[in-house]
Coordinates of C-alpha atoms and ligand atoms in Angstrom, one line a residue:
X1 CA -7.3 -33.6 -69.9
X2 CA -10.4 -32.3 -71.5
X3 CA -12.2 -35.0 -70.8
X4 CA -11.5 -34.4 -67.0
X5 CA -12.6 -30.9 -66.7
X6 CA -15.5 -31.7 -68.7
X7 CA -16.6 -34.2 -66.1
X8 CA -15.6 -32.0 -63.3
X9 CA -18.3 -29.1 -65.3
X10 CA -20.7 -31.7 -65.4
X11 CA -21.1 -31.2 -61.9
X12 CA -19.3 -33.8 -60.6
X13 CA -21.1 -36.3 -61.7
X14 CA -18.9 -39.6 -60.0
X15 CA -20.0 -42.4 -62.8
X16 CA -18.7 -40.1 -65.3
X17 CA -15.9 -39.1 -63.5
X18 CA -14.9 -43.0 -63.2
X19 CA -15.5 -43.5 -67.0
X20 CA -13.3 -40.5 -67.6
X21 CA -10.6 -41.6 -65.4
X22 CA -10.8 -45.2 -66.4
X23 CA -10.3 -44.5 -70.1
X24 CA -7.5 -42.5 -69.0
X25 CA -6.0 -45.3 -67.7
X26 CA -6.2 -47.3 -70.3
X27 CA -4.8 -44.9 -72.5
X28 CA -2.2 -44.8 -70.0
X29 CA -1.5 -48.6 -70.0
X30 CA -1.7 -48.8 -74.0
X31 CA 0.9 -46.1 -74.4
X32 CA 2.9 -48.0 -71.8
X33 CA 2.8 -50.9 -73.2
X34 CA 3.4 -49.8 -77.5
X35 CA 6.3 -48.2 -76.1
X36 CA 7.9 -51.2 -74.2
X37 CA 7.2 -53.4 -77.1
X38 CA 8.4 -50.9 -79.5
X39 CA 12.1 -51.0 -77.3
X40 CA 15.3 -50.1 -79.8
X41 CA 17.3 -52.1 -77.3
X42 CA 19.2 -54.6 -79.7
X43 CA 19.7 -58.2 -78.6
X44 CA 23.3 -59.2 -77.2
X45 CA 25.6 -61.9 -78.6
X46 CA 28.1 -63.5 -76.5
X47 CA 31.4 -63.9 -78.6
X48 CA 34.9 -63.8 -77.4
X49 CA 36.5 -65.4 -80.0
X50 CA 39.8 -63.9 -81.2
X51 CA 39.4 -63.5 -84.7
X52 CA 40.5 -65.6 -87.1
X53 CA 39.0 -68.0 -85.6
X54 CA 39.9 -72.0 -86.7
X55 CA 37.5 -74.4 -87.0
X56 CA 39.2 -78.6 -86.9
X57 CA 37.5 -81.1 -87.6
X58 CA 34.9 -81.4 -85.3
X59 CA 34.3 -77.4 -83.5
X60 CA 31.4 -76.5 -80.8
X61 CA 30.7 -73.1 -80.6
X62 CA 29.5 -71.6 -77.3
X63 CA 27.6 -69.2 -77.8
X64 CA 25.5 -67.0 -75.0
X65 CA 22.2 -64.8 -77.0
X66 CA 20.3 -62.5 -74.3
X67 CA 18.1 -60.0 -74.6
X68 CA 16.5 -58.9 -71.4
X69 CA 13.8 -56.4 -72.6
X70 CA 11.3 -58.2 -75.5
X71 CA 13.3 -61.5 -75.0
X72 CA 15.2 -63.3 -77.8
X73 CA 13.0 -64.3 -81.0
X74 CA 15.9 -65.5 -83.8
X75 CA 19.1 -67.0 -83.7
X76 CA 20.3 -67.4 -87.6
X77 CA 24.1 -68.7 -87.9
X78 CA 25.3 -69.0 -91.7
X79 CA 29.0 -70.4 -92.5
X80 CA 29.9 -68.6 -96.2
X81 CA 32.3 -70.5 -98.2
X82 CA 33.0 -69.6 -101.9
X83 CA 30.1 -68.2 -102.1
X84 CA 28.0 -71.2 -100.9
X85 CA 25.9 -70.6 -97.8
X86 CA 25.7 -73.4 -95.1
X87 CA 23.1 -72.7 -92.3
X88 CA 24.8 -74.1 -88.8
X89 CA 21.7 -73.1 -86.9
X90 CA 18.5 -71.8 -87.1
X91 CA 16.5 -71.2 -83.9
X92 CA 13.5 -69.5 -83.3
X93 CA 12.3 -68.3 -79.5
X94 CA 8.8 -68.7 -78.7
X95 CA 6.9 -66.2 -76.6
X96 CA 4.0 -67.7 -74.6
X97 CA 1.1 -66.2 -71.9
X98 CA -1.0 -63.4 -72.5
X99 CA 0.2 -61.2 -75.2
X100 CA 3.4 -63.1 -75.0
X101 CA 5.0 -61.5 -72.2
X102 CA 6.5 -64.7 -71.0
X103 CA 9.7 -64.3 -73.1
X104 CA 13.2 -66.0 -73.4
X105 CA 15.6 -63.6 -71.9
X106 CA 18.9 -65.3 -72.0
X107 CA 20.1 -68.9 -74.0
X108 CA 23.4 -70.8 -74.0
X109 CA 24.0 -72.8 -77.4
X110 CA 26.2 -75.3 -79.2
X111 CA 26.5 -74.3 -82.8
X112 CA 28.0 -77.6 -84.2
X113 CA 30.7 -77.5 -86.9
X114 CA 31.7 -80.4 -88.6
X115 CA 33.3 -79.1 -91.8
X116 CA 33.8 -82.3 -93.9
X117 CA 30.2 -83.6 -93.0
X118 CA 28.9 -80.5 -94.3
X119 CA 30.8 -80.7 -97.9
X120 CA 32.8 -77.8 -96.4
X121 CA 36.5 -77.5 -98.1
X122 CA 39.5 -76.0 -96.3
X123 CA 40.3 -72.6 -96.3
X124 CA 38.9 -69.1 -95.5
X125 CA 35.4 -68.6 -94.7
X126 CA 32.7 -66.0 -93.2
X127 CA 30.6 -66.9 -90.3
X128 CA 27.6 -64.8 -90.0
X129 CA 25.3 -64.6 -86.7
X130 CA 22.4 -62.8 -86.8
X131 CA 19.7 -62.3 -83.6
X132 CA 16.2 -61.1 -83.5
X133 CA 14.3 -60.0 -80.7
X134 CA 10.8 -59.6 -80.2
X135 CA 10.2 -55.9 -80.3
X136 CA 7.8 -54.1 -82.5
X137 CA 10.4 -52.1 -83.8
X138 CA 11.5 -52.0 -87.7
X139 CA 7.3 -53.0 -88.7
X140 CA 7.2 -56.0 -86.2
X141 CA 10.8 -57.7 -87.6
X142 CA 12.7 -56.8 -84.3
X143 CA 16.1 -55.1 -83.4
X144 CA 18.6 -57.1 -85.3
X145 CA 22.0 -57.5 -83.8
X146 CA 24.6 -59.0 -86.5
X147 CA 28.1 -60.1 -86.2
X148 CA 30.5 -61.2 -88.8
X149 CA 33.7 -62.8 -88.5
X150 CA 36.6 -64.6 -90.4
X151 CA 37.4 -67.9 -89.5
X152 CA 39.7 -70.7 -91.1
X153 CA 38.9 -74.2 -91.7
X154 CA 41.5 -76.6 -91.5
X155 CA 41.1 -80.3 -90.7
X156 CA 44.7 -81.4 -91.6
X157 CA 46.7 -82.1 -88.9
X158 CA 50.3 -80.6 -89.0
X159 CA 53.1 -82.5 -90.3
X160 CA 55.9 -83.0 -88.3
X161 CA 59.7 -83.6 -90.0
X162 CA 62.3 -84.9 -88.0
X163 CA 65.7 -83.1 -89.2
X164 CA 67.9 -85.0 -86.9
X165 CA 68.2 -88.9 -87.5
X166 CA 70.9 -89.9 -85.2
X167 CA 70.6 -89.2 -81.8
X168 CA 71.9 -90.1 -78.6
X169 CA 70.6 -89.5 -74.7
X170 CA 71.9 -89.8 -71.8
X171 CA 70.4 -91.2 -69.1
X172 CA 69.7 -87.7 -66.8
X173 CA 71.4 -85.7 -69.8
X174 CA 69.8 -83.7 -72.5
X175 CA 69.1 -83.3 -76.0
X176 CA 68.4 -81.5 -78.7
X177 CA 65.3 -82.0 -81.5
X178 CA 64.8 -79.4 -84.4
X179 CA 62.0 -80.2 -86.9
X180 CA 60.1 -78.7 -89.8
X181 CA 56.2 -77.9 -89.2
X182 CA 54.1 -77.7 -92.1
X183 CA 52.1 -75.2 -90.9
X184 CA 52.4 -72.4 -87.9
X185 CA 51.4 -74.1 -84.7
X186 CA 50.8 -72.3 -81.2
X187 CA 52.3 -75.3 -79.3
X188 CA 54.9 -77.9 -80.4
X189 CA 57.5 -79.6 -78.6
X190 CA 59.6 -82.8 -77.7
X191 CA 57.4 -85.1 -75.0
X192 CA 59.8 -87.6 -72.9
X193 CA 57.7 -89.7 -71.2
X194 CA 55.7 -87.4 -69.1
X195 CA 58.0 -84.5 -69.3
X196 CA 57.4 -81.6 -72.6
X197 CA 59.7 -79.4 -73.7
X198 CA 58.1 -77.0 -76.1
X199 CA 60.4 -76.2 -79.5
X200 CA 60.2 -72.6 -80.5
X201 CA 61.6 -71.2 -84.0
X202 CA 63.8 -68.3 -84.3
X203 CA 67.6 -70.2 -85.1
X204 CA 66.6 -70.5 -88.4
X205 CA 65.4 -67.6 -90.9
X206 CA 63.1 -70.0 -91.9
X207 CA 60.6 -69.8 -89.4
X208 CA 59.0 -73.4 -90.0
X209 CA 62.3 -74.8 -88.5
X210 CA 62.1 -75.5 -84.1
X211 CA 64.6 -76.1 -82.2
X212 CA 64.3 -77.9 -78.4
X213 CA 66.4 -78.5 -76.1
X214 CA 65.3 -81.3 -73.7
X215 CA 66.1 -83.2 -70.8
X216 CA 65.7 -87.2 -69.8
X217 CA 64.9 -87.1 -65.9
X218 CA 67.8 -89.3 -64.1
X219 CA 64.7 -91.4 -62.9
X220 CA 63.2 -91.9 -66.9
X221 CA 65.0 -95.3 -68.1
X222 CA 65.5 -97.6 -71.2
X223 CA 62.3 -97.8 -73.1
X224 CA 61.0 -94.0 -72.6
X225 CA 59.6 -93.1 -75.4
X226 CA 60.5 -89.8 -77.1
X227 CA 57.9 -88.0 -79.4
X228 CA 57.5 -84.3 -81.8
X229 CA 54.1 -83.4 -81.0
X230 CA 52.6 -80.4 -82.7
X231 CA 49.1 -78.8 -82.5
X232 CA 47.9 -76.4 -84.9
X233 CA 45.4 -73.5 -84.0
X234 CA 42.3 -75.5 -85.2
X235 CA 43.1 -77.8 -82.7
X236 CA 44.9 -80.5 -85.1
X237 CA 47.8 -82.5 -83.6
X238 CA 49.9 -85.0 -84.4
X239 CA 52.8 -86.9 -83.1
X240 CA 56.0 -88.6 -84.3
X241 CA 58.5 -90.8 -82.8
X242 CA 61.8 -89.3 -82.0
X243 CA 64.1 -91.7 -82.7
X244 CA 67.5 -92.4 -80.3
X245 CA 70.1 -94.7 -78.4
X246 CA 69.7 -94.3 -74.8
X247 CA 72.9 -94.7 -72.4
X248 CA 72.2 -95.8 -68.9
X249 CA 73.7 -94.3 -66.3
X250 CA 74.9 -95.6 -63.0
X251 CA 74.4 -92.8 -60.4
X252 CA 75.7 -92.8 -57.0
X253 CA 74.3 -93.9 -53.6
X254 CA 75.6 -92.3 -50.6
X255 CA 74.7 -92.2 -46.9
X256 CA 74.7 -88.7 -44.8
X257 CA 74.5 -88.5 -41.3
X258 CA 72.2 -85.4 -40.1
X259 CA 73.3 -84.8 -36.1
X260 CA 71.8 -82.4 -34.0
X261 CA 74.8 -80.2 -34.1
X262 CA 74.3 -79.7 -38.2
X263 CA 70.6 -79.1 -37.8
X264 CA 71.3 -76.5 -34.7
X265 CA 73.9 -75.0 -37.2
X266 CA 71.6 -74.5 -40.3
X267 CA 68.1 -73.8 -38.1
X268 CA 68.5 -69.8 -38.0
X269 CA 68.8 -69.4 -41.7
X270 CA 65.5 -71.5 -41.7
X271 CA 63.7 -69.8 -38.8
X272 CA 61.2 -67.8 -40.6
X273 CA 60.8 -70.5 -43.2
X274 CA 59.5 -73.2 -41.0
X275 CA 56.0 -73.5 -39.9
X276 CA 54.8 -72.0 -36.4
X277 CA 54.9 -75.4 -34.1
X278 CA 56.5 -74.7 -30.5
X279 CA 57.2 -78.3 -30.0
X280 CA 58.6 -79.4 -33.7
X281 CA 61.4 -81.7 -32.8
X282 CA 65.0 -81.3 -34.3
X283 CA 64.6 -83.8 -37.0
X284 CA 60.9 -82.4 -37.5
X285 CA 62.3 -79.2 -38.3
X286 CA 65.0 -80.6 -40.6
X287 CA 62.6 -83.0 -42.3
X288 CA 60.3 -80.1 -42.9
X289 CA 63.4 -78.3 -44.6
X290 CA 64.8 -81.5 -46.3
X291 CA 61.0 -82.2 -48.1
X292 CA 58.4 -79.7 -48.3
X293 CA 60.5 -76.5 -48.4
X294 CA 63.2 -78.4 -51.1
X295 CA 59.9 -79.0 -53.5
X296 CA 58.9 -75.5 -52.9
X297 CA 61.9 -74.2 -53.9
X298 CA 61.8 -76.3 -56.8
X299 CA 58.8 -74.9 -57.4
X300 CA 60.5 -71.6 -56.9
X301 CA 63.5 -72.5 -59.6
X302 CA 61.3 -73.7 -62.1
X303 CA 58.8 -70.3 -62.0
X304 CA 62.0 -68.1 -62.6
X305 CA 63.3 -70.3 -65.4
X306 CA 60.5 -69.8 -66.9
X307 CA 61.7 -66.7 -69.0
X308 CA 63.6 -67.5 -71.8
X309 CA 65.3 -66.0 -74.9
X310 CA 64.5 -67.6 -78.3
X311 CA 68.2 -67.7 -79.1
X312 CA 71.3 -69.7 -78.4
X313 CA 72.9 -66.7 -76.0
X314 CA 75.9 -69.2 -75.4
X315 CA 79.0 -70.1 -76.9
X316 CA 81.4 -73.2 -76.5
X317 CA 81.8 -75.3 -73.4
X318 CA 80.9 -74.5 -70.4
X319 CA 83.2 -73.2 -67.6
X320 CA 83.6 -75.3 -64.5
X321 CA 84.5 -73.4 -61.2
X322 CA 88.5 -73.0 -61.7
X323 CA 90.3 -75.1 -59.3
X324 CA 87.8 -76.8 -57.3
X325 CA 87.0 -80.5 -56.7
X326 CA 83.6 -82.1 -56.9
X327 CA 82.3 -82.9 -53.1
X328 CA 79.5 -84.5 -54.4
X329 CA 77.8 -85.7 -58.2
X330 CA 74.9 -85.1 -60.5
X331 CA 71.6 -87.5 -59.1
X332 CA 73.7 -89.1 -56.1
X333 CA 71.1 -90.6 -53.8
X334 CA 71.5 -89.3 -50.5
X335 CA 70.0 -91.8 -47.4
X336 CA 69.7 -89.4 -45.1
X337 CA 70.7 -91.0 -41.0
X338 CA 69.3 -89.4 -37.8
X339 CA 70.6 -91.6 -34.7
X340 CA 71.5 -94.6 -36.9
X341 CA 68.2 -94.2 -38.7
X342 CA 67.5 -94.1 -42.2
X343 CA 65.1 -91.0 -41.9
X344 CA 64.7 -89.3 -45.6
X345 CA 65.7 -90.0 -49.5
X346 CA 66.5 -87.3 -51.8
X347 CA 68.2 -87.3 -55.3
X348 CA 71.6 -84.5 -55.4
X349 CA 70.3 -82.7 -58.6
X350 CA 73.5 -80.4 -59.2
X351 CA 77.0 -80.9 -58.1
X352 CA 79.1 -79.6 -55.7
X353 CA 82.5 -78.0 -56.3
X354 CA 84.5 -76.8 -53.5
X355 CA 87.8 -74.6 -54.0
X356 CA 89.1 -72.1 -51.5
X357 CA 87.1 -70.5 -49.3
X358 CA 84.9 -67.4 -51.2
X359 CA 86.3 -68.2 -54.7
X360 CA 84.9 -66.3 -57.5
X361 CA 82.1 -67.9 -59.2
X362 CA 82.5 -66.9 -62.7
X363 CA 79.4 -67.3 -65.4
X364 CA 79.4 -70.6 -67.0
X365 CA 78.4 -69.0 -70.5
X366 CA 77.1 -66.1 -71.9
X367 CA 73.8 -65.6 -71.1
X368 CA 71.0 -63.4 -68.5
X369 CA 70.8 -63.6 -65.3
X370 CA 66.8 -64.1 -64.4
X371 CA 67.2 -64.8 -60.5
X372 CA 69.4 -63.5 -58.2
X373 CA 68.8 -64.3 -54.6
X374 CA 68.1 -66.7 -51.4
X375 CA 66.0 -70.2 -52.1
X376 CA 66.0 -72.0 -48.9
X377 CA 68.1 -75.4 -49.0
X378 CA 69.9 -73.8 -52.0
X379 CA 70.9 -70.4 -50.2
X380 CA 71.8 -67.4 -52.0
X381 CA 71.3 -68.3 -55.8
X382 CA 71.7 -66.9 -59.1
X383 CA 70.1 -68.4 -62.1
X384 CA 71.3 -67.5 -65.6
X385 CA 69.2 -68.1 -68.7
X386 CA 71.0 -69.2 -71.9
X387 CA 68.7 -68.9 -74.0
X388 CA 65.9 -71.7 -75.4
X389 CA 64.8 -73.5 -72.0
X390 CA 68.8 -73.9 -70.9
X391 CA 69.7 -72.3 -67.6
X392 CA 72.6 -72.7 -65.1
X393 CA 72.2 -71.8 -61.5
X394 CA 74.7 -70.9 -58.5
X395 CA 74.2 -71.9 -55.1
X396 CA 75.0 -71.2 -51.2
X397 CA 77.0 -68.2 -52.5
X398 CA 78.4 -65.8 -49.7
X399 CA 77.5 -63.1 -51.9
X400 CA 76.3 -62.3 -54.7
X401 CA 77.6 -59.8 -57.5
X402 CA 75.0 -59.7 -60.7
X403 CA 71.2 -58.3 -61.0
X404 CA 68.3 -59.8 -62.7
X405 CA 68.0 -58.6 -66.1
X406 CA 71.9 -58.1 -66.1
X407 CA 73.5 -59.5 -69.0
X408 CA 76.7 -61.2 -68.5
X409 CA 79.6 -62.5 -70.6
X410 CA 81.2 -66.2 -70.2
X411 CA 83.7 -66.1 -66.9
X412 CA 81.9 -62.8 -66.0
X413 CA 81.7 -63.0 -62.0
X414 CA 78.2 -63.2 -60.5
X415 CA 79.4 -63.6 -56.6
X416 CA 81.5 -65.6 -54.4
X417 CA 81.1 -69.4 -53.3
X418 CA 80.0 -69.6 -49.6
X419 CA 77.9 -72.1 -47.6
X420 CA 74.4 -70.1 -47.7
X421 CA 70.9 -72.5 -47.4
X422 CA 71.3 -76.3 -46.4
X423 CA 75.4 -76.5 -46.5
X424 CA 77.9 -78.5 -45.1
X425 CA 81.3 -76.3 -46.0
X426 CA 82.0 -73.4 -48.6
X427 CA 81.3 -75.1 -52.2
X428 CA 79.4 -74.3 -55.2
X429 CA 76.5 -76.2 -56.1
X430 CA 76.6 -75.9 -59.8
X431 CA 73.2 -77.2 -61.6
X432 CA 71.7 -76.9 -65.5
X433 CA 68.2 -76.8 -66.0
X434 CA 66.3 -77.3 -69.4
X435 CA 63.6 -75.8 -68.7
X436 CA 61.9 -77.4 -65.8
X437 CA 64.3 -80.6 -65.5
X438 CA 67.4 -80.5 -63.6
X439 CA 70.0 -82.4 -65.8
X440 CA 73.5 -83.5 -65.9
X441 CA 75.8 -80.5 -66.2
X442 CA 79.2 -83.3 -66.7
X443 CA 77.5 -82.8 -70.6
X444 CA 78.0 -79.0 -70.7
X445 CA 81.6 -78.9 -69.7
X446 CA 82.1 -81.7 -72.4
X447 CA 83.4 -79.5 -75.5
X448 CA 82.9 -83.5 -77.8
X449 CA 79.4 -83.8 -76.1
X450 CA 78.3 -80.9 -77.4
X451 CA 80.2 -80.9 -80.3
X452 CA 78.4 -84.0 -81.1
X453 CA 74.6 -83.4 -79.8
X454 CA 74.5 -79.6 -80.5
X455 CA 76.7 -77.7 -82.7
X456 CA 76.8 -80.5 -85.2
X457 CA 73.0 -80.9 -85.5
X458 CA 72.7 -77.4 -85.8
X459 CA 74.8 -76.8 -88.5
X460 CA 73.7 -79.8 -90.5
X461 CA 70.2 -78.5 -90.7
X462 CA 71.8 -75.1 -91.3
X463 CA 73.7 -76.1 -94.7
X464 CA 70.7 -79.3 -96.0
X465 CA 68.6 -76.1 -95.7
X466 CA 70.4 -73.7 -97.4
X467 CA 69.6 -70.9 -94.6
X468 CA 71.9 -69.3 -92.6
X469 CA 71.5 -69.3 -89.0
Ligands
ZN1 ZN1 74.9 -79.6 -53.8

């Protein structure tokens, strides 16, 4: 400022005045520019890696560096294992232009680990990131911005004991695995073909012991292969056969005729189900019910029994409705007839009891109900989880008796049989589900069946283990 009134003393003199004011300017800009470049802003480092963090055999890091203000100028990455240092990466951002204002604001990087290339043993380490910018800050070195974490290396894949030897499966039925991991794994399960069933421990006080129950589809024949397949948290799996007898199965083959009368019967229950077309045809609308709404509420079965308990909540056979007769069997492949034509397939995954009008539908086991409600072609439903993967379910009740969440006893009631959703007559369709497969419930009535293919396994890894379950 002094500099200013001087020149304005001086008479105004205007070359001065621009000397004055141009100096000024530059004094301006310099300050302006020390103080971006001396920015305390510290670079930022993209990590969301739960901590500890497992590193298999081969591991890629992404990692996202930014620094908006100076731009980035170091990325230093250090893997500390008994006290040995092994750089991973070591990059250095260039700044280019005039006085390097053309800077890297933001980079996306690998950072390759490939432990046994790099003489690197398993076990715990210490992985060390640090990033520079290009500030003038700490005498030209930058803001530093420094992370360190624990991570695990382990390159072994888990190994996978098969505790049952002798196994048998029914064609449509299900089973029962339990094996011994080496090591904790987030996912392990039995894989039947296509289908996987994950195992879960908590039978045994030895928490390395999983049980799974399983199912073999009714369409799944001789020849399916049935595998243990584990996969640890660094990404290590491994797979071993499971090995069984199959039985085949002969399921039946029936033929239903669908009339116009049964359809105008069933339609109002559907109404607000079926999509909005004025002209749909009777067997359009029926077709529509018979297909896409039974795989939606399929869809809609499966999502409820998706909550489980990790424990055997049941006890003993399974209770058939008292007093009733099966109407139709587990699998039976329906040919469905509209005017003499064959107009749909569908496979009868439940079966169908009927006994006097509104019987009392008593809980098949112990167990917790997870679903109570209406599901379309299956009408007012209850679902009741036993416990690892094994549900039963209720359908076309008249009413319904239970709550979700409600824990109920074996022969508890949970509503009355009626002829709710797509049902010809009061009956009960009865169904078991493992998990997402609908299986054979003829094995869960069976006191020897289970005898044989649960309780028996189960205790025979119970006492060759010592543990008590
Ligand atoms: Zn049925």
């Amino acid at each position: 400022m002094a500099s200013v009134e001087k020149a304005r003393k001086m008479g105004g003199n205007w070359l001065l005045r621009l000397v004055a004011f141009s100096g000024l300017a530059l004094l301006a800009a310099l300050i302006w520019f020390i103080t971006l470049r001396l920015e305390g802003e510290p670079p930022r480092l993209q990590w969301d890696v739960t901590s500890p963090l497992y590193l298999g055999k081969s591991v890629e890091l992404p990692l996202t560096v930014a620094d908006p203000k100076s731009g980035l100028r170091r990325l230093h990455v250090v893997l500390n294992k008994d006290g040995k240092d092994v750089v991973l990466g070591d990059i250095a951002f260039p700044t280019a232009g005039w006085l390097g204002l053309e800077k890297i604001q933001q980079e996306t990087t690998r950072i390759k680990i490939d432990p046994a290339a790099m003489g690197l043993t398993d076990g715990k380490a210490l992985l060390r990131i640090a990033l520079w910018d290009h500030s003038w800050r700490n005498w030209w070195h930058g803001n530093l911005t420094d992370l360190q974490t624990e991570v695990v290396i382990d390159t072994r894949p888990p190994a996978i004991e098969n505790l049952t030897p002798q196994n048998y499966v029914n064609q449509g039925g299900a089973g029962l695995a339990v094996y011994r991991l080496s090591e904790p794994c987030p996912t392990s399960g039995v894989r039947v073909g296509t289908h996987f069933f994950p195992g879960y421990s908590g039978y045994y006080p030895d928490k390395a012991i999983h049980i799974a129950f399983f199912g073999m589809s009714h369409l799944q024949g001789a020849g399916t292969e049935i595998v243990l397949e584990a996969r640890d948290a660094a990404g290590n799996s491994s797979r071993t056969r499971w090995p069984y007898h199959f039985r085949k199965k002969a399921f039946k083959k029936d033929a239903l005729q669908v009339s116009d009368g049964f359809i105008n019967q069933i339609l109002p229950e559907f109404h607000a189900l079926l999509p909005a077309k004025p002209n749909a045809s009777l067997k359009e609308k029926f077709l529509f019910i018979n297909r896409e709404l039974r795989q939606a509420n399929y869809e809609q079965i499966v999502a409820a029994a998706g909550k489980t308990e990790n424990a055997i909540l049941w006890k003993g056979p399974f209770l058939r409705l008292p007093n009733s007769a099966p109407r139709a069997g587990f699998a039976d492949h329906r040919t469905y007839l509209y005017e003499g034509k064959e107009i749909d397939q569908q496979d009868h995954l439940g079966v169908d009891l009927a006994s006097l009008a509104r019987s009392p539908v008593p809980a098949a086991n112990n167990g917790v109900v997870v679903f109570t409600g209406f599901i379309g072609i299956y009408g007012q439903t209850v679902i009741v989880d036993h416990g690892f993967g094994l549900f039963s379910m209720y359908s076309h009740l008249s009413q319904i008796a239970v709550k979700a969440g409600e824990r109920v006893a074996k022969e508890a009631i949970l509503g009355h049989t009626g002829s709710t959703g797509l049902a010809v007559g009061d009956h009960l369709h009865f169904s078991i589900l493992v998990r997402h497969l609908f299986v054979d419930p003829i094995e869960w009535w069976d006191p020897h069946w289970i005898q044989d293919n649960v309780t028996l396994k189960l205790d025979s890894v119970r006492s060759s283990s010592g543990q008590a379950g």
